[in-house]
């Protein structure tokens, strides 16, 4: 069998992840999580990590067949449990200074035919157990990065009409293009891209909008912004002082909405793949920041279970702007993977906010963040609401309107 994935580009992805994504520091430990299929990428990452002076590199692997075995043969009680000891260990590693690298690539539809009640119980148990480790990441205490690998099962979902080899090669190329590693000097390309995103964030921060008004087919939504919110995009400094690029790819500038000040209705513009299920054609209505009505053409039961996770699951924790002409959107590929699809479109996220999206966010207590309108929840789920027909106005405190986007592009 010929190797369908270009080894030179895979090596560049590994190099960009370590140098730009993580800016891994000399002597810093690294925790990697990866599907077993991505072993070739893990080996390259491990090499580049040690070349960069890593302390210890430790990888935890997951496997689709083993996950399915649990759903098919695991005892009913086991679905309320999670490997808390593992997450406690990860939280400890991060507290002691380790960086974190996640490789995404599992089949997003893996659990689509499993019992939704079990899926939701397992997700809930996992979210609760993962919280101490996840907080180090959502609080941006450490440098972290997520990249992707074209698992064959994912590739077959994205390109169902192709033989597996061709589908993997095509998804690999799409990942390399979106991750900006298919150019001569990817590290320099990322420097320029980061400078562009920083310019957009600066413009939005200078405007000090109090709300954004989204209009488009099936959408008339006013998203109030949190008091003292701050826009971010591209590279950013973690609380440990390391400037990193958490998401590769990334095209978004994003901030924190006000948990109590979202009004109107909004429709999704792309399917949302959520932990093995597909939710499509979402239509929700907000009142006082809370979703009071939720429908989906597909996956409505999963959506409603997600919304019932906790009180904060019905409120927004993120609003993000992405031009419709972004390379991922222009590729026309639906990845069924939030890391890519959220970067093809303006989006909002249900659940937990990012404390870094506040002025002096790192020094604010959870109570202060809440008082400024920041939401808290066990979940953070992005879904896409932008298209080539989306218009966005910024509203300032005096009620003046400033065009921000027209027909999906920066105004
Ligand atoms: Zn986002
Ligand atoms: Zn998000």
CSV table of C-alpha atoms in Angstrom, one decimal, residues 52-403:
chain,number,residue,atom,x,y,z
A,52,UNK,CA,13.1,21.6,21.2
A,53,UNK,CA,14.4,20.6,24.7
A,54,UNK,CA,11.3,18.9,26.2
A,55,UNK,CA,11.6,17.4,29.6
A,56,UNK,CA,9.3,14.3,29.5
A,57,UNK,CA,6.8,13.6,26.7
A,58,UNK,CA,4.0,11.3,27.8
A,59,UNK,CA,1.2,10.2,25.4
A,60,UNK,CA,-2.2,8.7,26.2
A,61,UNK,CA,-3.9,6.8,23.3
A,62,UNK,CA,-7.6,6.2,22.6
A,63,UNK,CA,-9.1,3.6,20.2
A,64,UNK,CA,-12.4,3.7,18.5
A,65,UNK,CA,-13.0,-0.1,18.7
A,66,UNK,CA,-12.3,-0.1,22.4
A,67,UNK,CA,-14.7,2.8,22.9
A,68,UNK,CA,-17.4,0.9,21.1
A,69,UNK,CA,-16.7,-2.2,23.1
A,70,UNK,CA,-17.6,-0.3,26.2
A,71,UNK,CA,-21.0,0.8,24.8
A,72,UNK,CA,-21.8,-2.8,23.6
A,73,UNK,CA,-20.6,-4.8,26.6
A,74,UNK,CA,-20.0,-2.4,29.5
A,75,UNK,CA,-22.2,-2.7,32.6
A,76,UNK,CA,-25.0,-0.1,32.9
A,77,UNK,CA,-23.5,1.4,36.1
A,78,UNK,CA,-20.2,2.1,34.4
A,79,UNK,CA,-21.7,4.9,32.3
A,80,UNK,CA,-21.8,7.2,35.3
A,81,UNK,CA,-18.1,6.7,35.8
A,82,UNK,CA,-15.0,8.2,34.3
A,83,UNK,CA,-11.2,7.8,34.8
A,84,UNK,CA,-11.0,10.5,37.4
A,85,UNK,CA,-7.6,9.3,38.5
A,86,UNK,CA,-6.2,10.0,35.0
A,87,UNK,CA,-7.6,13.5,34.9
A,88,UNK,CA,-6.3,14.2,38.4
A,89,UNK,CA,-2.9,13.1,37.2
A,90,UNK,CA,-3.2,15.4,34.2
A,91,UNK,CA,-4.3,18.3,36.3
A,92,UNK,CA,-1.3,17.7,38.5
A,93,UNK,CA,1.1,17.6,35.5
A,94,UNK,CA,-0.3,20.9,34.3
A,95,UNK,CA,0.0,22.4,37.8
A,96,UNK,CA,3.6,21.4,37.8
A,97,UNK,CA,4.2,23.1,34.4
A,98,UNK,CA,3.5,20.6,31.7
A,99,UNK,CA,2.2,21.7,28.3
A,100,UNK,CA,-0.7,19.9,26.6
A,101,UNK,CA,-1.2,18.8,23.0
A,102,UNK,CA,-4.3,17.1,21.8
A,103,UNK,CA,-4.6,15.3,18.4
A,104,UNK,CA,-8.2,15.2,17.1
A,105,UNK,CA,-9.1,12.7,14.4
A,106,UNK,CA,-11.6,10.2,15.7
A,107,UNK,CA,-14.7,9.5,13.6
A,108,UNK,CA,-17.1,12.2,14.7
A,109,UNK,CA,-20.1,9.8,14.2
A,110,UNK,CA,-18.6,7.0,16.2
A,111,UNK,CA,-21.4,6.9,18.8
A,112,UNK,CA,-24.2,7.8,16.4
A,113,UNK,CA,-25.9,4.4,16.7
A,114,UNK,CA,-25.3,4.0,20.4
A,115,UNK,CA,-27.9,4.6,23.2
A,116,UNK,CA,-28.2,8.4,23.5
A,117,UNK,CA,-28.9,8.1,27.2
A,118,UNK,CA,-25.6,6.2,27.8
A,119,UNK,CA,-23.7,8.6,25.6
A,120,UNK,CA,-25.0,11.5,27.6
A,121,UNK,CA,-24.4,9.9,31.0
A,122,UNK,CA,-20.8,9.0,29.9
A,123,UNK,CA,-20.2,12.5,28.6
A,124,UNK,CA,-21.6,14.0,31.9
A,125,UNK,CA,-19.4,11.8,34.0
A,126,UNK,CA,-16.4,12.5,31.8
A,127,UNK,CA,-17.0,16.3,31.9
A,128,UNK,CA,-17.2,16.3,35.7
A,129,UNK,CA,-14.1,14.2,36.1
A,130,UNK,CA,-12.2,16.2,33.5
A,131,UNK,CA,-13.0,19.6,35.1
A,132,UNK,CA,-9.9,20.0,37.3
A,133,UNK,CA,-7.7,19.4,34.2
A,134,UNK,CA,-9.9,21.3,31.8
A,135,UNK,CA,-9.9,24.4,34.0
A,136,UNK,CA,-6.1,24.7,33.6
A,137,UNK,CA,-6.8,24.8,29.9
A,138,UNK,CA,-9.9,27.0,29.8
A,139,UNK,CA,-8.3,29.4,32.3
A,140,UNK,CA,-5.3,29.4,29.9
A,141,UNK,CA,-2.9,28.6,32.8
A,142,UNK,CA,-0.7,26.6,30.5
A,143,UNK,CA,0.4,26.6,26.8
A,144,UNK,CA,-1.7,24.1,24.9
A,145,UNK,CA,-2.4,23.2,21.3
A,146,UNK,CA,-4.8,21.0,19.3
A,147,UNK,CA,-4.1,19.7,15.8
A,148,UNK,CA,-5.7,17.0,13.7
A,149,UNK,CA,-4.8,13.7,12.0
A,150,UNK,CA,-6.8,12.1,9.1
A,151,UNK,CA,-8.0,9.0,10.8
A,152,UNK,CA,-9.4,6.6,8.1
A,153,UNK,CA,-12.9,6.5,9.7
A,154,UNK,CA,-13.1,10.3,9.8
A,155,UNK,CA,-11.8,10.5,6.2
A,156,UNK,CA,-14.5,8.1,5.0
A,157,UNK,CA,-17.2,10.3,6.6
A,158,UNK,CA,-15.9,13.5,5.0
A,159,UNK,CA,-15.4,11.8,1.5
A,160,UNK,CA,-17.8,8.9,1.5
A,161,UNK,CA,-17.6,8.2,-2.2
A,162,UNK,CA,-13.8,7.6,-2.3
A,163,UNK,CA,-11.8,4.5,-1.6
A,164,UNK,CA,-10.2,4.8,1.9
A,165,UNK,CA,-6.7,5.5,0.7
A,166,UNK,CA,-7.8,8.4,-1.5
A,167,UNK,CA,-10.2,9.8,1.2
A,168,UNK,CA,-7.3,9.8,3.7
A,169,UNK,CA,-5.0,11.5,1.3
A,170,UNK,CA,-7.6,14.1,0.4
A,171,UNK,CA,-8.5,14.8,4.1
A,172,UNK,CA,-4.7,15.0,4.9
A,173,UNK,CA,-4.3,17.7,2.2
A,174,UNK,CA,-7.3,19.6,3.5
A,175,UNK,CA,-5.8,19.5,7.0
A,176,UNK,CA,-2.4,20.6,5.8
A,177,UNK,CA,-3.9,23.5,3.8
A,178,UNK,CA,-6.2,24.7,6.6
A,179,UNK,CA,-3.2,24.4,9.1
A,180,UNK,CA,-1.1,26.5,6.7
A,181,UNK,CA,1.7,23.9,6.6
A,182,UNK,CA,1.5,23.4,2.8
A,183,UNK,CA,3.7,26.5,2.1
A,184,UNK,CA,7.5,26.8,1.9
A,185,UNK,CA,7.9,28.4,5.3
A,186,UNK,CA,4.9,27.5,7.6
A,187,UNK,CA,6.5,29.1,10.7
A,188,UNK,CA,6.7,32.5,8.9
A,189,UNK,CA,3.2,32.0,7.4
A,190,UNK,CA,1.9,31.6,11.0
A,191,UNK,CA,3.7,34.8,12.1
A,192,UNK,CA,1.9,36.8,9.4
A,193,UNK,CA,-1.5,35.2,10.1
A,194,UNK,CA,-1.2,35.9,13.8
A,195,UNK,CA,-0.4,39.6,13.0
A,196,UNK,CA,-3.6,39.8,10.9
A,197,UNK,CA,-5.8,38.3,13.6
A,198,UNK,CA,-4.2,40.7,16.2
A,199,UNK,CA,-5.1,43.7,14.0
A,200,UNK,CA,-8.8,42.6,13.9
A,201,UNK,CA,-8.9,42.0,17.7
A,202,UNK,CA,-7.3,45.5,18.3
A,203,UNK,CA,-10.0,47.2,16.1
A,204,UNK,CA,-12.8,45.4,18.0
A,205,UNK,CA,-11.3,46.2,21.4
A,206,UNK,CA,-11.0,49.9,20.5
A,207,UNK,CA,-14.7,50.0,19.5
A,208,UNK,CA,-15.8,48.8,23.0
A,209,UNK,CA,-19.1,47.5,21.6
A,210,UNK,CA,-21.8,46.6,24.1
A,211,UNK,CA,-23.5,44.2,21.8
A,212,UNK,CA,-23.4,42.6,18.3
A,213,UNK,CA,-26.5,42.3,16.2
A,214,UNK,CA,-26.6,39.3,13.8
A,215,UNK,CA,-29.0,39.1,10.9
A,216,UNK,CA,-29.3,36.5,8.2
A,217,UNK,CA,-31.7,33.7,7.0
A,218,UNK,CA,-33.5,32.4,10.2
A,219,UNK,CA,-31.4,34.7,12.4
A,220,UNK,CA,-32.1,38.0,14.2
A,221,UNK,CA,-30.0,37.8,17.3
A,222,UNK,CA,-28.6,40.5,19.6
A,223,UNK,CA,-25.6,39.2,21.6
A,224,UNK,CA,-24.8,41.5,24.5
A,225,UNK,CA,-21.1,41.5,25.4
A,226,UNK,CA,-19.7,41.0,28.9
A,227,UNK,CA,-18.6,44.0,30.9
A,228,UNK,CA,-14.9,44.4,30.4
A,229,UNK,CA,-14.8,41.8,27.7
A,230,UNK,CA,-11.7,41.6,25.5
A,231,UNK,CA,-11.3,40.2,22.0
A,232,UNK,CA,-8.6,37.7,21.2
A,233,UNK,CA,-7.4,35.9,18.1
A,234,UNK,CA,-4.4,33.9,17.0
A,235,UNK,CA,-1.4,33.7,19.3
A,236,UNK,CA,-1.9,34.7,22.9
A,237,UNK,CA,0.1,34.6,26.1
A,238,UNK,CA,-0.9,31.9,28.6
A,239,UNK,CA,-0.7,32.6,32.3
A,240,UNK,CA,2.6,30.8,32.5
A,241,UNK,CA,4.0,33.5,30.2
A,242,UNK,CA,4.3,31.4,27.0
A,243,UNK,CA,2.9,32.8,23.8
A,244,UNK,CA,1.2,30.0,22.0
A,245,UNK,CA,-1.5,29.2,19.3
A,246,UNK,CA,-4.0,26.9,21.0
A,247,UNK,CA,-5.9,26.0,17.9
A,248,UNK,CA,-4.4,24.9,14.6
A,249,UNK,CA,-6.1,25.8,12.4
A,250,UNK,CA,-7.6,29.1,13.7
A,251,UNK,CA,-9.3,31.9,11.8
A,252,UNK,CA,-11.5,33.4,14.5
A,253,UNK,CA,-11.5,36.5,16.7
A,254,UNK,CA,-13.6,35.8,19.8
A,255,UNK,CA,-14.8,37.2,23.1
A,256,UNK,CA,-17.2,36.7,26.0
A,257,UNK,CA,-20.9,37.4,25.6
A,258,UNK,CA,-23.0,38.6,28.6
A,259,UNK,CA,-24.7,35.5,30.0
A,260,UNK,CA,-27.9,37.5,30.8
A,261,UNK,CA,-28.1,39.7,27.7
A,262,UNK,CA,-28.8,37.6,24.6
A,263,UNK,CA,-32.1,38.2,22.8
A,264,UNK,CA,-33.8,36.9,19.7
A,265,UNK,CA,-33.5,33.8,17.5
A,266,UNK,CA,-30.7,32.1,15.6
A,267,UNK,CA,-30.3,29.2,13.1
A,268,UNK,CA,-27.2,27.1,12.6
A,269,UNK,CA,-25.6,27.2,9.2
A,270,UNK,CA,-23.6,24.0,9.4
A,271,UNK,CA,-24.1,20.6,11.1
A,272,UNK,CA,-22.6,20.3,14.6
A,273,UNK,CA,-20.8,17.1,15.4
A,274,UNK,CA,-21.0,16.6,19.1
A,275,UNK,CA,-19.2,13.6,20.7
A,276,UNK,CA,-20.3,11.1,18.1
A,277,UNK,CA,-23.7,12.5,17.2
A,278,UNK,CA,-24.7,14.9,14.5
A,279,UNK,CA,-27.0,17.9,15.3
A,280,UNK,CA,-28.3,19.7,12.3
A,281,UNK,CA,-30.7,22.5,11.5
A,282,UNK,CA,-30.6,24.0,15.0
A,283,UNK,CA,-33.1,26.8,15.7
A,284,UNK,CA,-33.1,28.4,19.2
A,285,UNK,CA,-34.7,31.4,20.9
A,286,UNK,CA,-33.1,33.4,23.7
A,287,UNK,CA,-34.7,35.5,26.3
A,288,UNK,CA,-32.6,37.2,29.0
A,289,UNK,CA,-29.6,35.3,27.8
A,290,UNK,CA,-31.3,31.9,28.3
A,291,UNK,CA,-32.4,29.5,25.6
A,292,UNK,CA,-36.1,29.1,26.1
A,293,UNK,CA,-36.9,27.1,23.0
A,294,UNK,CA,-34.7,24.7,21.0
A,295,UNK,CA,-35.3,22.7,17.9
A,296,UNK,CA,-33.1,20.7,15.5
A,297,UNK,CA,-34.0,19.0,12.2
A,298,UNK,CA,-31.7,16.2,13.2
A,299,UNK,CA,-30.4,15.3,16.7
A,300,UNK,CA,-33.0,17.3,18.7
A,301,UNK,CA,-33.0,14.8,21.6
A,302,UNK,CA,-29.2,15.1,21.9
A,303,UNK,CA,-29.4,18.9,21.7
A,304,UNK,CA,-32.0,19.0,24.5
A,305,UNK,CA,-29.9,16.7,26.7
A,306,UNK,CA,-26.9,19.0,26.1
A,307,UNK,CA,-29.0,22.0,27.2
A,308,UNK,CA,-30.0,20.2,30.3
A,309,UNK,CA,-26.4,19.5,31.4
A,310,UNK,CA,-26.5,22.4,33.9
A,311,UNK,CA,-27.9,25.9,34.2
A,312,UNK,CA,-25.0,27.5,32.2
A,313,UNK,CA,-25.5,25.1,29.3
A,314,UNK,CA,-28.5,27.2,28.1
A,315,UNK,CA,-26.4,30.4,28.0
A,316,UNK,CA,-23.5,31.6,25.8
A,317,UNK,CA,-19.9,31.5,26.8
A,318,UNK,CA,-18.3,32.7,23.5
A,319,UNK,CA,-19.1,34.7,20.3
A,320,UNK,CA,-16.6,34.5,17.4
A,321,UNK,CA,-16.2,36.2,14.1
A,322,UNK,CA,-14.8,34.4,11.0
A,323,UNK,CA,-15.0,35.8,7.5
A,324,UNK,CA,-16.9,33.7,5.0
A,325,UNK,CA,-13.9,33.8,2.7
A,326,UNK,CA,-11.6,32.0,5.2
A,327,UNK,CA,-9.6,29.2,3.6
A,328,UNK,CA,-11.6,26.5,5.4
A,329,UNK,CA,-14.9,27.9,4.3
A,330,UNK,CA,-13.5,28.4,0.7
A,331,UNK,CA,-12.4,24.7,0.6
A,332,UNK,CA,-16.1,23.8,0.7
A,333,UNK,CA,-15.3,20.8,2.8
A,334,UNK,CA,-17.5,20.0,5.7
A,335,UNK,CA,-15.1,18.4,8.2
A,336,UNK,CA,-17.7,17.3,10.9
A,337,UNK,CA,-15.1,18.5,13.3
A,338,UNK,CA,-15.5,21.7,15.3
A,339,UNK,CA,-11.8,22.6,15.2
A,340,UNK,CA,-12.2,23.1,11.4
A,341,UNK,CA,-15.9,23.9,10.9
A,342,UNK,CA,-15.9,26.6,13.6
A,343,UNK,CA,-13.1,28.3,11.7
A,344,UNK,CA,-15.2,28.3,8.5
A,345,UNK,CA,-17.9,30.4,10.0
A,346,UNK,CA,-19.0,33.0,12.7
A,347,UNK,CA,-20.1,31.0,15.7
A,348,UNK,CA,-21.4,31.0,19.2
A,349,UNK,CA,-20.7,28.6,22.0
A,350,UNK,CA,-23.0,27.3,24.7
A,351,UNK,CA,-21.6,27.0,28.2
A,352,UNK,CA,-18.3,27.9,29.8
A,353,UNK,CA,-16.6,31.3,29.0
A,354,UNK,CA,-12.9,31.9,28.7
A,355,UNK,CA,-11.6,34.1,31.6
A,356,UNK,CA,-8.8,35.4,29.2
A,357,UNK,CA,-11.6,37.1,27.2
A,358,UNK,CA,-11.8,39.8,29.9
A,359,UNK,CA,-9.5,42.8,30.6
A,360,UNK,CA,-7.1,41.5,33.2
A,361,UNK,CA,-9.0,38.2,33.1
A,362,UNK,CA,-6.2,36.2,34.8
A,363,UNK,CA,-6.6,38.2,38.0
A,364,UNK,CA,-10.5,38.0,38.2
A,365,UNK,CA,-12.1,35.6,40.6
A,366,UNK,CA,-15.0,33.3,39.4
A,367,UNK,CA,-17.4,35.6,41.3
A,368,UNK,CA,-16.0,38.7,39.6
A,369,UNK,CA,-16.3,37.0,36.2
A,370,UNK,CA,-19.9,36.1,36.9
A,371,UNK,CA,-20.7,39.7,38.0
A,372,UNK,CA,-19.3,41.0,34.7
A,373,UNK,CA,-21.6,38.6,32.7
A,374,UNK,CA,-19.3,35.6,32.2
A,375,UNK,CA,-21.1,32.2,32.0
A,376,UNK,CA,-20.0,29.0,33.7
A,377,UNK,CA,-20.9,25.4,32.8
A,378,UNK,CA,-19.4,21.9,32.5
A,379,UNK,CA,-19.8,22.3,28.7
A,380,UNK,CA,-18.3,24.5,26.0
A,381,UNK,CA,-19.9,23.7,22.6
A,382,UNK,CA,-19.3,25.8,19.5
A,383,UNK,CA,-21.9,25.9,16.7
A,384,UNK,CA,-21.9,27.7,13.5
A,385,UNK,CA,-24.2,30.6,12.7
A,386,UNK,CA,-22.4,32.5,10.0
A,387,UNK,CA,-22.7,32.3,6.2
A,388,UNK,CA,-22.2,34.4,3.1
A,389,UNK,CA,-25.6,36.1,4.0
A,390,UNK,CA,-24.7,37.1,7.5
A,391,UNK,CA,-24.7,40.8,8.4
A,392,UNK,CA,-23.3,42.0,11.8
A,393,UNK,CA,-23.6,45.4,13.4
A,394,UNK,CA,-21.7,46.5,16.5
A,395,UNK,CA,-23.8,48.6,19.0
A,396,UNK,CA,-22.1,50.9,21.4
A,397,UNK,CA,-23.4,52.0,24.8
A,398,UNK,CA,-25.1,55.1,23.2
A,399,UNK,CA,-26.9,52.8,20.8
A,400,UNK,CA,-24.9,53.8,17.7
A,401,UNK,CA,-24.6,51.1,15.0
A,402,UNK,CA,-21.3,50.3,13.2
A,403,UNK,CA,-21.1,47.8,10.4
